[in-house]
Amino acid sequence: MIRQIVRSPLTVMFILAVFMGLLGLGAAAPEFFEEYDRIILTVTAVIGVGFFLLVMIHNRRHPSSKISMATWTPYEFKEEDEGLKWITLQACRKVYMFYYYAIPAAALVIFFFGDRRFVPFAALFLMGAIQYFIFWREERKYSRGQDVDEDEEF
Amino acid sequence: MANLTEGIADEVRINIKERILAMLENRVRELRARFRMSQSDLAEKVGITRQTVGLIEKGDYSPSVVLALKLAKVFGTTVEEVFWLRDQSGEKGEGND
């Protein structure tokens, strides 16, 4: 369960949604700004520590399949065998296609509305959230229906 | 000379057509049933994940030559007995005839 949470693209999507909510709150309530930096730092620290604790708990419970803390490979990448690598490749391809259009679009938005402090951050967080959604959707497309066969015996 | 050129062109056209239309079919599921194995059992024997067995059975993923050989070995048969090409007209192509 912990492994699924840590490795799911939806987890990162949720975290990005939290930050987008905070940005929205900051934009909607300017009086909130004085506390803003502290709140952002606190939320970041809570999420970071929570993530670290989850990995620690998982590694203690499952010493044979530890999640590495020191890796450059994103946790959502599944590369246990060639089939899973292929799924990851398909998902990365879709994400690349998304960024192919999203980056120029975001550049235009920032060019025209960048004078507002939160616009560049909102653009980044939104692109990140969409990236993880696309990755999750693509993974799910190829994994759909496989749980049914989990205990299938002939 | 003109006939030779036309012949080569025809062959190239056929090869391209085959490459576009050919689809990899397999009987992994059928063989797995015959050997009374679950997806997990087969995955363990071959050294892959259950998800990959599912992908291959559904025809979403065409396995590497190495994996195809390993699967055939588990079933005690040849690769051609497990995998073959089928064109879109539904006719069986190369292998397993």
PDB file of C-alpha atoms in Angstrom:
ATOM      1  CA  MET A   1       0.000   0.000   0.000  1.00  0.00           C
ATOM      2  CA  ILE A   2       2.746   2.452   0.958  1.00  0.00           C
ATOM      3  CA  ARG A   3       4.684   1.469  -2.141  1.00  0.00           C
ATOM      4  CA  GLN A   4       1.635   2.239  -4.283  1.00  0.00           C
ATOM      5  CA  ILE A   5       1.181   5.625  -2.615  1.00  0.00           C
ATOM      6  CA  VAL A   6       4.838   6.597  -2.994  1.00  0.00           C
ATOM      7  CA  ARG A   7       5.072   5.401  -6.596  1.00  0.00           C
ATOM      8  CA  SER A   8       1.717   6.672  -7.839  1.00  0.00           C
ATOM      9  CA  PRO A   9       1.732   9.716 -10.133  1.00  0.00           C
ATOM     10  CA  LEU A  10      -1.528  10.674  -8.436  1.00  0.00           C
ATOM     11  CA  THR A  11       0.359  11.329  -5.183  1.00  0.00           C
ATOM     12  CA  VAL A  12       2.534  13.980  -6.810  1.00  0.00           C
ATOM     13  CA  MET A  13      -0.517  15.308  -8.622  1.00  0.00           C
ATOM     14  CA  PHE A  14      -2.243  15.698  -5.264  1.00  0.00           C
ATOM     15  CA  ILE A  15       0.778  17.510  -3.801  1.00  0.00           C
ATOM     16  CA  LEU A  16       0.845  19.880  -6.769  1.00  0.00           C
ATOM     17  CA  ALA A  17      -2.896  20.455  -6.342  1.00  0.00           C
ATOM     18  CA  VAL A  18      -2.270  21.439  -2.699  1.00  0.00           C
ATOM     19  CA  PHE A  19       0.310  23.997  -3.815  1.00  0.00           C
ATOM     20  CA  MET A  20      -2.035  25.280  -6.515  1.00  0.00           C
ATOM     21  CA  GLY A  21      -4.704  25.698  -3.849  1.00  0.00           C
ATOM     22  CA  LEU A  22      -2.265  27.669  -1.717  1.00  0.00           C
ATOM     23  CA  LEU A  23      -1.393  29.842  -4.694  1.00  0.00           C
ATOM     24  CA  GLY A  24      -5.071  30.435  -5.370  1.00  0.00           C
ATOM     25  CA  LEU A  25      -5.599  31.343  -1.737  1.00  0.00           C
ATOM     26  CA  GLY A  26      -2.671  33.759  -1.876  1.00  0.00           C
ATOM     27  CA  ALA A  27      -4.014  35.381  -5.036  1.00  0.00           C
ATOM     28  CA  ALA A  28      -7.574  35.632  -3.722  1.00  0.00           C
ATOM     29  CA  ALA A  29      -6.689  36.962  -0.266  1.00  0.00           C
ATOM     30  CA  PRO A  30      -3.779  39.415  -0.446  1.00  0.00           C
ATOM     31  CA  GLU A  31      -3.874  39.984   3.347  1.00  0.00           C
ATOM     32  CA  PHE A  32      -2.727  36.398   3.583  1.00  0.00           C
ATOM     33  CA  PHE A  33       0.623  37.350   2.021  1.00  0.00           C
ATOM     34  CA  GLU A  34       2.445  38.224   5.220  1.00  0.00           C
ATOM     35  CA  GLU A  35       2.254  34.645   6.400  1.00  0.00           C
ATOM     36  CA  TYR A  36       2.583  33.251   2.933  1.00  0.00           C
ATOM     37  CA  ASP A  37       6.262  32.285   2.810  1.00  0.00           C
ATOM     38  CA  ARG A  38       6.051  30.580   6.188  1.00  0.00           C
ATOM     39  CA  ILE A  39       2.969  28.585   5.177  1.00  0.00           C
ATOM     40  CA  ILE A  40       4.575  27.446   1.913  1.00  0.00           C
ATOM     41  CA  LEU A  41       7.711  26.355   3.787  1.00  0.00           C
ATOM     42  CA  THR A  42       5.680  24.540   6.459  1.00  0.00           C
ATOM     43  CA  VAL A  43       3.569  22.655   3.919  1.00  0.00           C
ATOM     44  CA  THR A  44       6.712  21.720   1.943  1.00  0.00           C
ATOM     45  CA  ALA A  45       8.407  20.457   5.114  1.00  0.00           C
ATOM     46  CA  VAL A  46       5.339  18.443   6.212  1.00  0.00           C
ATOM     47  CA  ILE A  47       5.043  16.797   2.794  1.00  0.00           C
ATOM     48  CA  GLY A  48       8.803  16.103   2.665  1.00  0.00           C
ATOM     49  CA  VAL A  49       8.935  14.582   6.139  1.00  0.00           C
ATOM     50  CA  GLY A  50       5.724  12.601   5.509  1.00  0.00           C
ATOM     51  CA  PHE A  51       7.176  11.182   2.301  1.00  0.00           C
ATOM     52  CA  PHE A  52      10.440  10.291   4.049  1.00  0.00           C
ATOM     53  CA  LEU A  53       8.564   8.552   6.888  1.00  0.00           C
ATOM     54  CA  LEU A  54       6.424   6.548   4.465  1.00  0.00           C
ATOM     55  CA  VAL A  55       9.536   5.305   2.663  1.00  0.00           C
ATOM     56  CA  MET A  56      11.209   4.446   5.981  1.00  0.00           C
ATOM     57  CA  ILE A  57       8.156   2.473   7.147  1.00  0.00           C
ATOM     58  CA  HIS A  58       7.948   0.635   3.846  1.00  0.00           C
ATOM     59  CA  ASN A  59      11.654  -0.249   3.865  1.00  0.00           C
ATOM     60  CA  ARG A  60      11.405  -1.547   7.421  1.00  0.00           C
ATOM     61  CA  ARG A  61       8.376  -3.710   6.563  1.00  0.00           C
ATOM     62  CA  HIS A  62       9.758  -4.943   3.234  1.00  0.00           C
ATOM     63  CA  PRO A  63      13.541  -5.248   3.493  1.00  0.00           C
ATOM     64  CA  SER A  64      13.682  -7.362   0.305  1.00  0.00           C
ATOM     65  CA  SER A  65      12.029  -4.711  -1.872  1.00  0.00           C
ATOM     66  CA  LYS A  66      13.277  -1.440  -0.485  1.00  0.00           C
ATOM     67  CA  ILE A  67      12.481   1.909  -2.070  1.00  0.00           C
ATOM     68  CA  SER A  68      15.733   3.749  -2.645  1.00  0.00           C
ATOM     69  CA  MET A  69      15.966   7.236  -1.186  1.00  0.00           C
ATOM     70  CA  ALA A  70      19.058   8.070  -3.205  1.00  0.00           C
ATOM     71  CA  THR A  71      17.963   7.763  -6.816  1.00  0.00           C
ATOM     72  CA  TRP A  72      17.519  10.065  -9.794  1.00  0.00           C
ATOM     73  CA  THR A  73      14.856   7.790 -11.258  1.00  0.00           C
ATOM     74  CA  PRO A  74      11.354   9.121 -10.609  1.00  0.00           C
ATOM     75  CA  TYR A  75       9.392   6.845  -8.270  1.00  0.00           C
ATOM     76  CA  GLU A  76       6.506   6.462 -10.710  1.00  0.00           C
ATOM     77  CA  PHE A  77       8.755   4.845 -13.314  1.00  0.00           C
ATOM     78  CA  LYS A  78       8.138   1.095 -13.390  1.00  0.00           C
ATOM     79  CA  GLU A  79      11.129  -0.674 -14.868  1.00  0.00           C
ATOM     80  CA  GLU A  80      11.082  -4.115 -13.305  1.00  0.00           C
ATOM     81  CA  ASP A  81      10.978  -5.839 -16.693  1.00  0.00           C
ATOM     82  CA  GLU A  82      10.673  -5.063 -20.397  1.00  0.00           C
ATOM     83  CA  GLY A  83       6.877  -4.911 -20.373  1.00  0.00           C
ATOM     84  CA  LEU A  84       6.759  -2.322 -17.606  1.00  0.00           C
ATOM     85  CA  LYS A  85       9.600  -0.394 -19.255  1.00  0.00           C
ATOM     86  CA  TRP A  86       7.490  -0.314 -22.407  1.00  0.00           C
ATOM     87  CA  ILE A  87       4.511   1.088 -20.487  1.00  0.00           C
ATOM     88  CA  THR A  88       6.759   3.752 -18.964  1.00  0.00           C
ATOM     89  CA  LEU A  89       8.063   4.553 -22.447  1.00  0.00           C
ATOM     90  CA  GLN A  90       4.523   5.005 -23.778  1.00  0.00           C
ATOM     91  CA  ALA A  91       3.625   7.223 -20.831  1.00  0.00           C
ATOM     92  CA  CYS A  92       6.793   9.320 -21.277  1.00  0.00           C
ATOM     93  CA  ARG A  93       5.980   9.697 -24.985  1.00  0.00           C
ATOM     94  CA  LYS A  94       2.553  11.123 -24.159  1.00  0.00           C
ATOM     95  CA  VAL A  95       4.046  13.456 -21.546  1.00  0.00           C
ATOM     96  CA  TYR A  96       6.642  14.669 -24.086  1.00  0.00           C
ATOM     97  CA  MET A  97       3.833  15.409 -26.574  1.00  0.00           C
ATOM     98  CA  PHE A  98       2.013  17.368 -23.896  1.00  0.00           C
ATOM     99  CA  TYR A  99       5.061  19.517 -23.121  1.00  0.00           C
ATOM    100  CA  TYR A 100       5.683  20.051 -26.823  1.00  0.00           C
ATOM    101  CA  TYR A 101       2.571  22.244 -26.835  1.00  0.00           C
ATOM    102  CA  ALA A 102       2.313  23.226 -23.179  1.00  0.00           C
ATOM    103  CA  ILE A 103       5.683  24.993 -22.897  1.00  0.00           C
ATOM    104  CA  PRO A 104       5.076  27.481 -25.731  1.00  0.00           C
ATOM    105  CA  ALA A 105       1.517  28.008 -24.440  1.00  0.00           C
ATOM    106  CA  ALA A 106       2.783  28.641 -20.908  1.00  0.00           C
ATOM    107  CA  ALA A 107       5.458  31.002 -22.262  1.00  0.00           C
ATOM    108  CA  LEU A 108       2.743  33.039 -23.975  1.00  0.00           C
ATOM    109  CA  VAL A 109       0.612  33.135 -20.825  1.00  0.00           C
ATOM    110  CA  ILE A 110       3.588  34.252 -18.734  1.00  0.00           C
ATOM    111  CA  PHE A 111       4.546  36.844 -21.367  1.00  0.00           C
ATOM    112  CA  PHE A 112       1.109  38.445 -21.262  1.00  0.00           C
ATOM    113  CA  PHE A 113       0.159  37.902 -17.613  1.00  0.00           C
ATOM    114  CA  GLY A 114       3.559  37.465 -15.940  1.00  0.00           C
ATOM    115  CA  ASP A 115       3.312  40.781 -14.110  1.00  0.00           C
ATOM    116  CA  ARG A 116       1.116  38.988 -11.572  1.00  0.00           C
ATOM    117  CA  ARG A 117       3.384  37.231  -9.108  1.00  0.00           C
ATOM    118  CA  PHE A 118       1.619  33.884  -9.083  1.00  0.00           C
ATOM    119  CA  VAL A 119       1.012  33.361 -12.769  1.00  0.00           C
ATOM    120  CA  PRO A 120       4.405  31.723 -13.567  1.00  0.00           C
ATOM    121  CA  PHE A 121       4.080  29.423 -10.536  1.00  0.00           C
ATOM    122  CA  ALA A 122       0.493  28.550 -11.380  1.00  0.00           C
ATOM    123  CA  ALA A 123       1.559  27.712 -14.952  1.00  0.00           C
ATOM    124  CA  LEU A 124       4.360  25.468 -13.664  1.00  0.00           C
ATOM    125  CA  PHE A 125       2.205  23.673 -11.100  1.00  0.00           C
ATOM    126  CA  LEU A 126      -0.618  23.205 -13.577  1.00  0.00           C
ATOM    127  CA  MET A 127       1.735  21.739 -16.187  1.00  0.00           C
ATOM    128  CA  GLY A 128       3.216  19.443 -13.531  1.00  0.00           C
ATOM    129  CA  ALA A 129      -0.214  18.248 -12.398  1.00  0.00           C
ATOM    130  CA  ILE A 130      -1.300  17.576 -15.985  1.00  0.00           C
ATOM    131  CA  GLN A 131       1.984  15.747 -16.645  1.00  0.00           C
ATOM    132  CA  TYR A 132       1.344  13.353 -13.754  1.00  0.00           C
ATOM    133  CA  PHE A 133      -2.284  12.902 -14.784  1.00  0.00           C
ATOM    134  CA  ILE A 134      -1.240  11.951 -18.331  1.00  0.00           C
ATOM    135  CA  PHE A 135       1.382   9.541 -16.960  1.00  0.00           C
ATOM    136  CA  TRP A 136      -1.138   7.942 -14.600  1.00  0.00           C
ATOM    137  CA  ARG A 137      -3.807   7.661 -17.307  1.00  0.00           C
ATOM    138  CA  GLU A 138      -1.384   6.017 -19.749  1.00  0.00           C
ATOM    139  CA  GLU A 139      -0.154   3.520 -17.148  1.00  0.00           C
ATOM    140  CA  ARG A 140      -3.714   2.699 -16.204  1.00  0.00           C
ATOM    141  CA  LYS A 141      -4.704   2.144 -19.836  1.00  0.00           C
ATOM    142  CA  TYR A 142      -2.262  -0.736 -20.154  1.00  0.00           C
ATOM    143  CA  SER A 143      -2.806  -2.150 -16.680  1.00  0.00           C
ATOM    144  CA  ARG A 144      -6.605  -2.102 -16.848  1.00  0.00           C
ATOM    145  CA  GLY A 145      -8.303  -5.446 -16.393  1.00  0.00           C
ATOM    146  CA  GLN A 146      -5.193  -7.211 -15.210  1.00  0.00           C
ATOM    147  CA  ASP A 147      -6.249  -7.423 -11.589  1.00  0.00           C
ATOM    148  CA  VAL A 148      -9.101  -9.659 -12.676  1.00  0.00           C
ATOM    149  CA  ASP A 149      -6.561 -12.242 -13.716  1.00  0.00           C
ATOM    150  CA  GLU A 150      -4.601 -11.985 -10.480  1.00  0.00           C
ATOM    151  CA  ASP A 151      -5.753 -15.312  -9.099  1.00  0.00           C
ATOM    152  CA  GLU A 152      -6.816 -16.810 -12.354  1.00  0.00           C
ATOM    153  CA  GLU A 153      -6.097 -20.495 -12.339  1.00  0.00           C
ATOM    154  CA  PHE A 154      -6.871 -22.943 -15.090  1.00  0.00           C
TER     155      PHE A 154
ATOM    156  CA  MET B   1      16.164  -4.131 -66.852  1.00  0.00           C
ATOM    157  CA  ALA B   2      12.743  -2.501 -66.610  1.00  0.00           C
ATOM    158  CA  ASN B   3      11.247  -5.809 -65.462  1.00  0.00           C
ATOM    159  CA  LEU B   4      13.916  -6.156 -62.793  1.00  0.00           C
ATOM    160  CA  THR B   5      13.226  -2.638 -61.494  1.00  0.00           C
ATOM    161  CA  GLU B   6       9.487  -3.308 -61.442  1.00  0.00           C
ATOM    162  CA  GLY B   7      10.104  -6.589 -59.660  1.00  0.00           C
ATOM    163  CA  ILE B   8      12.182  -4.915 -56.958  1.00  0.00           C
ATOM    164  CA  ALA B   9       9.592  -2.159 -56.591  1.00  0.00           C
ATOM    165  CA  ASP B  10       6.829  -4.735 -56.196  1.00  0.00           C
ATOM    166  CA  GLU B  11       8.842  -6.588 -53.572  1.00  0.00           C
ATOM    167  CA  VAL B  12       9.488  -3.372 -51.653  1.00  0.00           C
ATOM    168  CA  ARG B  13       5.783  -2.521 -51.820  1.00  0.00           C
ATOM    169  CA  ILE B  14       4.843  -5.971 -50.510  1.00  0.00           C
ATOM    170  CA  ASN B  15       7.404  -5.713 -47.688  1.00  0.00           C
ATOM    171  CA  ILE B  16       6.091  -2.306 -46.648  1.00  0.00           C
ATOM    172  CA  LYS B  17       2.500  -3.577 -46.822  1.00  0.00           C
ATOM    173  CA  GLU B  18       3.406  -6.614 -44.738  1.00  0.00           C
ATOM    174  CA  ARG B  19       5.172  -4.471 -42.204  1.00  0.00           C
ATOM    175  CA  ILE B  20       2.141  -2.213 -41.857  1.00  0.00           C
ATOM    176  CA  LEU B  21      -0.504  -4.910 -41.813  1.00  0.00           C
ATOM    177  CA  ALA B  22       1.269  -7.706 -39.960  1.00  0.00           C
ATOM    178  CA  MET B  23       0.272  -8.140 -36.340  1.00  0.00           C
ATOM    179  CA  LEU B  24       1.874 -10.356 -33.791  1.00  0.00           C
ATOM    180  CA  GLU B  25      -0.531 -12.948 -32.521  1.00  0.00           C
ATOM    181  CA  ASN B  26       0.160 -15.382 -29.721  1.00  0.00           C
ATOM    182  CA  ARG B  27      -1.275 -18.309 -27.867  1.00  0.00           C
ATOM    183  CA  VAL B  28       0.306 -17.619 -24.502  1.00  0.00           C
ATOM    184  CA  ARG B  29      -3.055 -17.641 -22.774  1.00  0.00           C
ATOM    185  CA  GLU B  30      -4.041 -20.924 -24.420  1.00  0.00           C
ATOM    186  CA  LEU B  31      -0.742 -22.594 -23.532  1.00  0.00           C
ATOM    187  CA  ARG B  32      -0.916 -21.220 -20.012  1.00  0.00           C
ATOM    188  CA  ALA B  33      -4.343 -22.830 -19.673  1.00  0.00           C
ATOM    189  CA  ARG B  34      -3.013 -26.099 -21.029  1.00  0.00           C
ATOM    190  CA  PHE B  35      -0.221 -26.092 -18.458  1.00  0.00           C
ATOM    191  CA  ARG B  36      -2.636 -24.965 -15.704  1.00  0.00           C
ATOM    192  CA  MET B  37      -0.598 -21.911 -14.840  1.00  0.00           C
ATOM    193  CA  SER B  38      -1.782 -18.555 -13.537  1.00  0.00           C
ATOM    194  CA  GLN B  39      -0.287 -15.367 -14.942  1.00  0.00           C
ATOM    195  CA  SER B  40       1.735 -15.091 -11.750  1.00  0.00           C
ATOM    196  CA  ASP B  41       3.076 -18.663 -12.137  1.00  0.00           C
ATOM    197  CA  LEU B  42       4.186 -18.018 -15.694  1.00  0.00           C
ATOM    198  CA  ALA B  43       5.669 -14.636 -14.757  1.00  0.00           C
ATOM    199  CA  GLU B  44       7.686 -16.254 -11.989  1.00  0.00           C
ATOM    200  CA  LYS B  45       8.979 -19.024 -14.255  1.00  0.00           C
ATOM    201  CA  VAL B  46      10.095 -16.579 -16.937  1.00  0.00           C
ATOM    202  CA  GLY B  47      11.343 -13.910 -14.557  1.00  0.00           C
ATOM    203  CA  ILE B  48       8.971 -11.111 -15.531  1.00  0.00           C
ATOM    204  CA  THR B  49       6.023  -9.395 -13.889  1.00  0.00           C
ATOM    205  CA  ARG B  50       2.418 -10.554 -14.088  1.00  0.00           C
ATOM    206  CA  GLN B  51       1.517  -7.284 -15.788  1.00  0.00           C
ATOM    207  CA  THR B  52       3.860  -8.084 -18.656  1.00  0.00           C
ATOM    208  CA  VAL B  53       2.279 -11.512 -19.127  1.00  0.00           C
ATOM    209  CA  GLY B  54      -1.092  -9.732 -19.331  1.00  0.00           C
ATOM    210  CA  LEU B  55       0.237  -7.210 -21.860  1.00  0.00           C
ATOM    211  CA  ILE B  56       1.576  -9.984 -24.085  1.00  0.00           C
ATOM    212  CA  GLU B  57      -1.618 -12.036 -23.867  1.00  0.00           C
ATOM    213  CA  LYS B  58      -3.743  -9.039 -24.831  1.00  0.00           C
ATOM    214  CA  GLY B  59      -1.414  -8.324 -27.754  1.00  0.00           C
ATOM    215  CA  ASP B  60      -0.609  -4.830 -26.463  1.00  0.00           C
ATOM    216  CA  TYR B  61       3.092  -5.590 -26.227  1.00  0.00           C
ATOM    217  CA  SER B  62       5.327  -7.574 -28.576  1.00  0.00           C
ATOM    218  CA  PRO B  63       8.008  -9.226 -26.455  1.00  0.00           C
ATOM    219  CA  SER B  64      11.708  -9.165 -27.262  1.00  0.00           C
ATOM    220  CA  VAL B  65      13.264 -12.187 -28.950  1.00  0.00           C
ATOM    221  CA  VAL B  66      14.851 -13.188 -25.641  1.00  0.00           C
ATOM    222  CA  LEU B  67      11.540 -13.115 -23.799  1.00  0.00           C
ATOM    223  CA  ALA B  68       9.744 -14.930 -26.633  1.00  0.00           C
ATOM    224  CA  LEU B  69      12.388 -17.677 -26.463  1.00  0.00           C
ATOM    225  CA  LYS B  70      12.022 -17.925 -22.688  1.00  0.00           C
ATOM    226  CA  LEU B  71       8.239 -18.210 -22.956  1.00  0.00           C
ATOM    227  CA  ALA B  72       8.514 -20.899 -25.616  1.00  0.00           C
ATOM    228  CA  LYS B  73      10.988 -22.791 -23.435  1.00  0.00           C
ATOM    229  CA  VAL B  74       8.607 -22.776 -20.463  1.00  0.00           C
ATOM    230  CA  PHE B  75       5.922 -24.302 -22.688  1.00  0.00           C
ATOM    231  CA  GLY B  76       8.409 -26.775 -24.124  1.00  0.00           C
ATOM    232  CA  THR B  77       7.860 -25.643 -27.678  1.00  0.00           C
ATOM    233  CA  THR B  78       9.244 -23.341 -30.365  1.00  0.00           C
ATOM    234  CA  VAL B  79       8.753 -19.590 -30.664  1.00  0.00           C
ATOM    235  CA  GLU B  80       6.754 -20.117 -33.867  1.00  0.00           C
ATOM    236  CA  GLU B  81       4.274 -22.248 -31.934  1.00  0.00           C
ATOM    237  CA  VAL B  82       3.684 -19.435 -29.486  1.00  0.00           C
ATOM    238  CA  PHE B  83       3.932 -16.344 -31.710  1.00  0.00           C
ATOM    239  CA  TRP B  84       3.075 -15.758 -35.357  1.00  0.00           C
ATOM    240  CA  LEU B  85       2.265 -12.886 -37.677  1.00  0.00           C
ATOM    241  CA  ARG B  86      -1.254 -12.274 -38.874  1.00  0.00           C
ATOM    242  CA  ASP B  87      -2.223  -9.651 -41.422  1.00  0.00           C
ATOM    243  CA  GLN B  88      -5.289  -7.451 -41.010  1.00  0.00           C
ATOM    244  CA  SER B  89      -7.345  -9.522 -43.411  1.00  0.00           C
ATOM    245  CA  GLY B  90      -7.334 -12.156 -40.688  1.00  0.00           C
ATOM    246  CA  GLU B  91      -5.156 -14.586 -42.579  1.00  0.00           C
ATOM    247  CA  LYS B  92      -2.408 -16.311 -40.723  1.00  0.00           C
ATOM    248  CA  GLY B  93       0.988 -15.139 -41.883  1.00  0.00           C
ATOM    249  CA  GLU B  94       4.446 -16.440 -41.165  1.00  0.00           C
ATOM    250  CA  GLY B  95       5.146 -19.078 -38.574  1.00  0.00           C
ATOM    251  CA  ASN B  96       3.045 -21.745 -36.923  1.00  0.00           C
ATOM    252  CA  ASP B  97       1.758 -23.284 -40.138  1.00  0.00           C
TER     253      ASP B  97
END
